[in-house]
Amino acid sequence: MIAIGSDHGGYELKCAVIKHLESKGLEVKDFGCYSKDSVNYPDIAAAVCPAVTKGEADFGILICGTGIGISIAANKHKGIRAALCSDAYSAEKTKQHNNANVICMGGRVLGEDLAISILEAYMNAEFEGGRHQARIDLITDIENK
Ligand code: RB5
């Protein structure tokens, strides 16, 4: 299952992303919001992140207007490595090197086709482990202090 959430600034892009993922036969759980009415992006991050850290979701997708606020909020959750991506190269690398478990995007920044290509790059990449795991362990050490 893929956990997804957005605030009002990311709502339209989220709908397009869900449509794309479901057209591929993937299971998606939408944690809100459910309209363009204004909501607070930290609440959406707080709904999606536990699904990822508890292992209910394979990974999370979070979208707000810029992707910035919701990525900041997501990264406050223990065990979350949320990456704000605006290009496919970064999306591929953040899986390979950072093992990002949440990908964030800006609904007011990206067109639908670009967002989907970013998401595909992330989903098609594999974590490379090795020296990258050692660096993630150092991040976890900071988190545990
Ligand atoms: C909401 O207007 C907007 O601030 C939010 O979607 C996001 O861009 C915050 O970082």
PDB file of C-alpha atoms and ligand atoms in Angstrom:
ATOM      1  CA  MET A   1       0.000   0.000   0.000  1.00  0.00           C
ATOM      2  CA  ILE A   2       1.121   3.529  -0.749  1.00  0.00           C
ATOM      3  CA  ALA A   3       0.102   6.190   1.773  1.00  0.00           C
ATOM      4  CA  ILE A   4      -0.638   9.582   0.255  1.00  0.00           C
ATOM      5  CA  GLY A   5      -1.721  12.921   1.647  1.00  0.00           C
ATOM      6  CA  SER A   6      -1.885  16.549   0.659  1.00  0.00           C
ATOM      7  CA  ASP A   7      -3.088  19.874   1.897  1.00  0.00           C
ATOM      8  CA  HIS A   8      -5.323  22.080  -0.244  1.00  0.00           C
ATOM      9  CA  GLY A   9      -2.276  23.365  -2.172  1.00  0.00           C
ATOM     10  CA  GLY A  10      -1.476  19.839  -3.275  1.00  0.00           C
ATOM     11  CA  TYR A  11      -4.991  18.491  -3.636  1.00  0.00           C
ATOM     12  CA  GLU A  12      -5.275  18.636  -7.431  1.00  0.00           C
ATOM     13  CA  LEU A  13      -1.867  17.083  -8.029  1.00  0.00           C
ATOM     14  CA  LYS A  14      -2.639  14.391  -5.451  1.00  0.00           C
ATOM     15  CA  CYS A  15      -5.820  13.438  -7.337  1.00  0.00           C
ATOM     16  CA  ALA A  16      -3.787  13.086 -10.544  1.00  0.00           C
ATOM     17  CA  VAL A  17      -1.132  11.019  -8.768  1.00  0.00           C
ATOM     18  CA  ILE A  18      -3.728   8.693  -7.217  1.00  0.00           C
ATOM     19  CA  LYS A  19      -5.349   8.212 -10.631  1.00  0.00           C
ATOM     20  CA  HIS A  20      -1.970   7.332 -12.123  1.00  0.00           C
ATOM     21  CA  LEU A  21      -1.048   4.868  -9.373  1.00  0.00           C
ATOM     22  CA  GLU A  22      -4.434   3.175  -9.380  1.00  0.00           C
ATOM     23  CA  SER A  23      -4.290   2.855 -13.180  1.00  0.00           C
ATOM     24  CA  LYS A  24      -1.146   0.764 -12.586  1.00  0.00           C
ATOM     25  CA  GLY A  25      -3.064  -1.499 -10.199  1.00  0.00           C
ATOM     26  CA  LEU A  26      -1.336  -0.156  -7.080  1.00  0.00           C
ATOM     27  CA  GLU A  27      -3.165   0.136  -3.769  1.00  0.00           C
ATOM     28  CA  VAL A  28      -3.267   3.714  -2.515  1.00  0.00           C
ATOM     29  CA  LYS A  29      -4.652   4.974   0.792  1.00  0.00           C
ATOM     30  CA  ASP A  30      -5.566   8.650   0.824  1.00  0.00           C
ATOM     31  CA  PHE A  31      -5.094  10.252   4.254  1.00  0.00           C
ATOM     32  CA  GLY A  32      -6.653  13.550   3.173  1.00  0.00           C
ATOM     33  CA  CYS A  33      -7.399  16.254   2.500  1.00  0.00           C
ATOM     34  CA  TYR A  34     -10.501  15.492   0.498  1.00  0.00           C
ATOM     35  CA  SER A  35     -11.346  18.867  -1.047  1.00  0.00           C
ATOM     36  CA  LYS A  36      -9.698  22.197  -1.836  1.00  0.00           C
ATOM     37  CA  ASP A  37     -10.809  23.591   1.546  1.00  0.00           C
ATOM     38  CA  SER A  38      -7.904  24.944   3.569  1.00  0.00           C
ATOM     39  CA  VAL A  39      -6.221  22.503   5.979  1.00  0.00           C
ATOM     40  CA  ASN A  40      -2.926  22.465   7.878  1.00  0.00           C
ATOM     41  CA  TYR A  41      -0.140  20.473   6.210  1.00  0.00           C
ATOM     42  CA  PRO A  42       1.442  19.266   9.528  1.00  0.00           C
ATOM     43  CA  ASP A  43      -1.799  17.403  10.268  1.00  0.00           C
ATOM     44  CA  ILE A  44      -1.564  15.606   6.932  1.00  0.00           C
ATOM     45  CA  ALA A  45       2.070  14.657   7.520  1.00  0.00           C
ATOM     46  CA  ALA A  46       1.038  13.391  10.963  1.00  0.00           C
ATOM     47  CA  ALA A  47      -1.563  11.139   9.365  1.00  0.00           C
ATOM     48  CA  VAL A  48       0.693   9.653   6.679  1.00  0.00           C
ATOM     49  CA  CYS A  49       3.991   9.239   8.566  1.00  0.00           C
ATOM     50  CA  PRO A  50       2.827   6.655  11.143  1.00  0.00           C
ATOM     51  CA  ALA A  51       1.483   4.462   8.339  1.00  0.00           C
ATOM     52  CA  VAL A  52       5.015   4.439   6.920  1.00  0.00           C
ATOM     53  CA  THR A  53       6.913   3.952  10.185  1.00  0.00           C
ATOM     54  CA  LYS A  54       4.536   1.179  11.333  1.00  0.00           C
ATOM     55  CA  GLY A  55       5.116  -0.626   8.031  1.00  0.00           C
ATOM     56  CA  GLU A  56       1.493  -0.397   6.922  1.00  0.00           C
ATOM     57  CA  ALA A  57       2.593   1.520   3.850  1.00  0.00           C
ATOM     58  CA  ASP A  58       5.507   0.711   1.547  1.00  0.00           C
ATOM     59  CA  PHE A  59       6.231   4.427   1.331  1.00  0.00           C
ATOM     60  CA  GLY A  60       4.484   7.778   1.582  1.00  0.00           C
ATOM     61  CA  ILE A  61       3.733  10.612  -0.803  1.00  0.00           C
ATOM     62  CA  LEU A  62       3.087  14.074   0.619  1.00  0.00           C
ATOM     63  CA  ILE A  63       2.095  17.101  -1.425  1.00  0.00           C
ATOM     64  CA  CYS A  64       1.515  20.694  -0.375  1.00  0.00           C
ATOM     65  CA  GLY A  65       1.759  23.910  -2.366  1.00  0.00           C
ATOM     66  CA  THR A  66       5.547  23.992  -2.499  1.00  0.00           C
ATOM     67  CA  GLY A  67       6.255  20.621  -0.882  1.00  0.00           C
ATOM     68  CA  ILE A  68       8.424  22.464   1.619  1.00  0.00           C
ATOM     69  CA  GLY A  69       6.185  22.738   4.664  1.00  0.00           C
ATOM     70  CA  ILE A  70       4.938  19.182   4.462  1.00  0.00           C
ATOM     71  CA  SER A  71       8.484  17.823   4.045  1.00  0.00           C
ATOM     72  CA  ILE A  72       9.684  19.798   7.075  1.00  0.00           C
ATOM     73  CA  ALA A  73       6.760  18.447   9.095  1.00  0.00           C
ATOM     74  CA  ALA A  74       7.310  14.868   7.901  1.00  0.00           C
ATOM     75  CA  ASN A  75      10.975  14.939   8.844  1.00  0.00           C
ATOM     76  CA  LYS A  76      10.042  15.686  12.468  1.00  0.00           C
ATOM     77  CA  HIS A  77       8.617  12.166  12.697  1.00  0.00           C
ATOM     78  CA  LYS A  78      11.058   9.593  14.000  1.00  0.00           C
ATOM     79  CA  GLY A  79      12.072   7.118  11.305  1.00  0.00           C
ATOM     80  CA  ILE A  80      10.911   9.293   8.452  1.00  0.00           C
ATOM     81  CA  ARG A  81      13.293  10.315   5.701  1.00  0.00           C
ATOM     82  CA  ALA A  82      11.202  12.641   3.580  1.00  0.00           C
ATOM     83  CA  ALA A  83      12.689  14.027   0.371  1.00  0.00           C
ATOM     84  CA  LEU A  84      11.295  17.031  -1.446  1.00  0.00           C
ATOM     85  CA  CYS A  85      11.847  16.380  -5.145  1.00  0.00           C
ATOM     86  CA  SER A  86      11.337  18.584  -8.178  1.00  0.00           C
ATOM     87  CA  ASP A  87      13.316  16.493 -10.658  1.00  0.00           C
ATOM     88  CA  ALA A  88      13.588  12.813 -11.555  1.00  0.00           C
ATOM     89  CA  TYR A  89      17.346  12.567 -10.929  1.00  0.00           C
ATOM     90  CA  SER A  90      16.960  13.634  -7.296  1.00  0.00           C
ATOM     91  CA  ALA A  91      14.010  11.287  -6.870  1.00  0.00           C
ATOM     92  CA  GLU A  92      16.069   8.341  -8.122  1.00  0.00           C
ATOM     93  CA  LYS A  93      19.049   9.283  -5.954  1.00  0.00           C
ATOM     94  CA  THR A  94      17.030   9.814  -2.807  1.00  0.00           C
ATOM     95  CA  LYS A  95      15.876   6.193  -2.974  1.00  0.00           C
ATOM     96  CA  GLN A  96      19.324   4.868  -3.945  1.00  0.00           C
ATOM     97  CA  HIS A  97      21.318   6.888  -1.415  1.00  0.00           C
ATOM     98  CA  ASN A  98      18.967   8.149   1.331  1.00  0.00           C
ATOM     99  CA  ASN A  99      16.430   5.310   1.241  1.00  0.00           C
ATOM    100  CA  ALA A 100      13.793   8.032   1.515  1.00  0.00           C
ATOM    101  CA  ASN A 101      10.547   6.534   2.747  1.00  0.00           C
ATOM    102  CA  VAL A 102       8.438   9.592   1.929  1.00  0.00           C
ATOM    103  CA  ILE A 103       8.604  11.597  -1.273  1.00  0.00           C
ATOM    104  CA  CYS A 104       7.279  15.155  -1.201  1.00  0.00           C
ATOM    105  CA  MET A 105       6.280  17.351  -4.106  1.00  0.00           C
ATOM    106  CA  GLY A 106       4.873  20.817  -4.669  1.00  0.00           C
ATOM    107  CA  GLY A 107       1.445  20.957  -6.246  1.00  0.00           C
ATOM    108  CA  ARG A 108       1.931  24.605  -7.187  1.00  0.00           C
ATOM    109  CA  VAL A 109       5.419  23.917  -8.521  1.00  0.00           C
ATOM    110  CA  LEU A 110       5.087  20.834 -10.722  1.00  0.00           C
ATOM    111  CA  GLY A 111       2.898  19.922 -13.661  1.00  0.00           C
ATOM    112  CA  GLU A 112       1.206  16.537 -13.528  1.00  0.00           C
ATOM    113  CA  ASP A 113       3.447  14.866 -16.105  1.00  0.00           C
ATOM    114  CA  LEU A 114       6.617  16.010 -14.382  1.00  0.00           C
ATOM    115  CA  ALA A 115       5.309  14.928 -10.982  1.00  0.00           C
ATOM    116  CA  ILE A 116       4.513  11.475 -12.308  1.00  0.00           C
ATOM    117  CA  SER A 117       7.941  11.127 -13.920  1.00  0.00           C
ATOM    118  CA  ILE A 118       9.505  12.107 -10.572  1.00  0.00           C
ATOM    119  CA  LEU A 119       7.405   9.541  -8.758  1.00  0.00           C
ATOM    120  CA  GLU A 120       8.227   6.822 -11.286  1.00  0.00           C
ATOM    121  CA  ALA A 121      11.956   7.540 -10.947  1.00  0.00           C
ATOM    122  CA  TYR A 122      11.614   7.151  -7.169  1.00  0.00           C
ATOM    123  CA  MET A 123       9.535   3.966  -7.365  1.00  0.00           C
ATOM    124  CA  ASN A 124      11.804   2.305  -9.942  1.00  0.00           C
ATOM    125  CA  ALA A 125      14.994   2.919  -7.953  1.00  0.00           C
ATOM    126  CA  GLU A 126      16.456   0.598  -5.315  1.00  0.00           C
ATOM    127  CA  PHE A 127      18.330   1.504  -2.142  1.00  0.00           C
ATOM    128  CA  GLU A 128      22.015   0.732  -2.639  1.00  0.00           C
ATOM    129  CA  GLY A 129      22.933   0.104   1.019  1.00  0.00           C
ATOM    130  CA  GLY A 130      26.638  -0.111   1.878  1.00  0.00           C
ATOM    131  CA  ARG A 131      28.210   3.296   2.568  1.00  0.00           C
ATOM    132  CA  HIS A 132      24.778   4.862   2.191  1.00  0.00           C
ATOM    133  CA  GLN A 133      23.390   2.748   5.040  1.00  0.00           C
ATOM    134  CA  ALA A 134      26.282   3.912   7.229  1.00  0.00           C
ATOM    135  CA  ARG A 135      25.291   7.528   6.522  1.00  0.00           C
ATOM    136  CA  ILE A 136      21.651   6.834   7.277  1.00  0.00           C
ATOM    137  CA  ASP A 137      22.776   5.257  10.547  1.00  0.00           C
ATOM    138  CA  LEU A 138      24.494   8.564  11.385  1.00  0.00           C
ATOM    139  CA  ILE A 139      21.206  10.384  10.734  1.00  0.00           C
ATOM    140  CA  THR A 140      19.447   7.900  13.013  1.00  0.00           C
ATOM    141  CA  ASP A 141      22.047   8.606  15.691  1.00  0.00           C
ATOM    142  CA  ILE A 142      21.119  12.309  15.538  1.00  0.00           C
ATOM    143  CA  GLU A 143      17.444  11.378  15.761  1.00  0.00           C
ATOM    144  CA  ASN A 144      18.077   9.257  18.852  1.00  0.00           C
ATOM    145  CA  LYS A 145      19.987  11.973  20.771  1.00  0.00           C
TER     146      LYS A 145
HETATM  147  C1  RB5 B   1      -0.672  26.660   1.888  1.00  0.00           C
HETATM  148  O1  RB5 B   1      -1.122  27.881   1.446  1.00  0.00           O
HETATM  149  C2  RB5 B   1       0.829  26.545   1.684  1.00  0.00           C
HETATM  150  O2  RB5 B   1       1.489  27.340   2.605  1.00  0.00           O
HETATM  151  C3  RB5 B   1       1.280  25.122   1.791  1.00  0.00           C
HETATM  152  O3  RB5 B   1       0.623  24.348   0.838  1.00  0.00           O
HETATM  153  C4  RB5 B   1       2.758  24.863   1.556  1.00  0.00           C
HETATM  154  O4  RB5 B   1       3.192  25.437   0.363  1.00  0.00           O
HETATM  155  C5  RB5 B   1       3.639  25.137   2.690  1.00  0.00           C
HETATM  156  O5  RB5 B   1       4.850  24.900   2.657  1.00  0.00           O
END
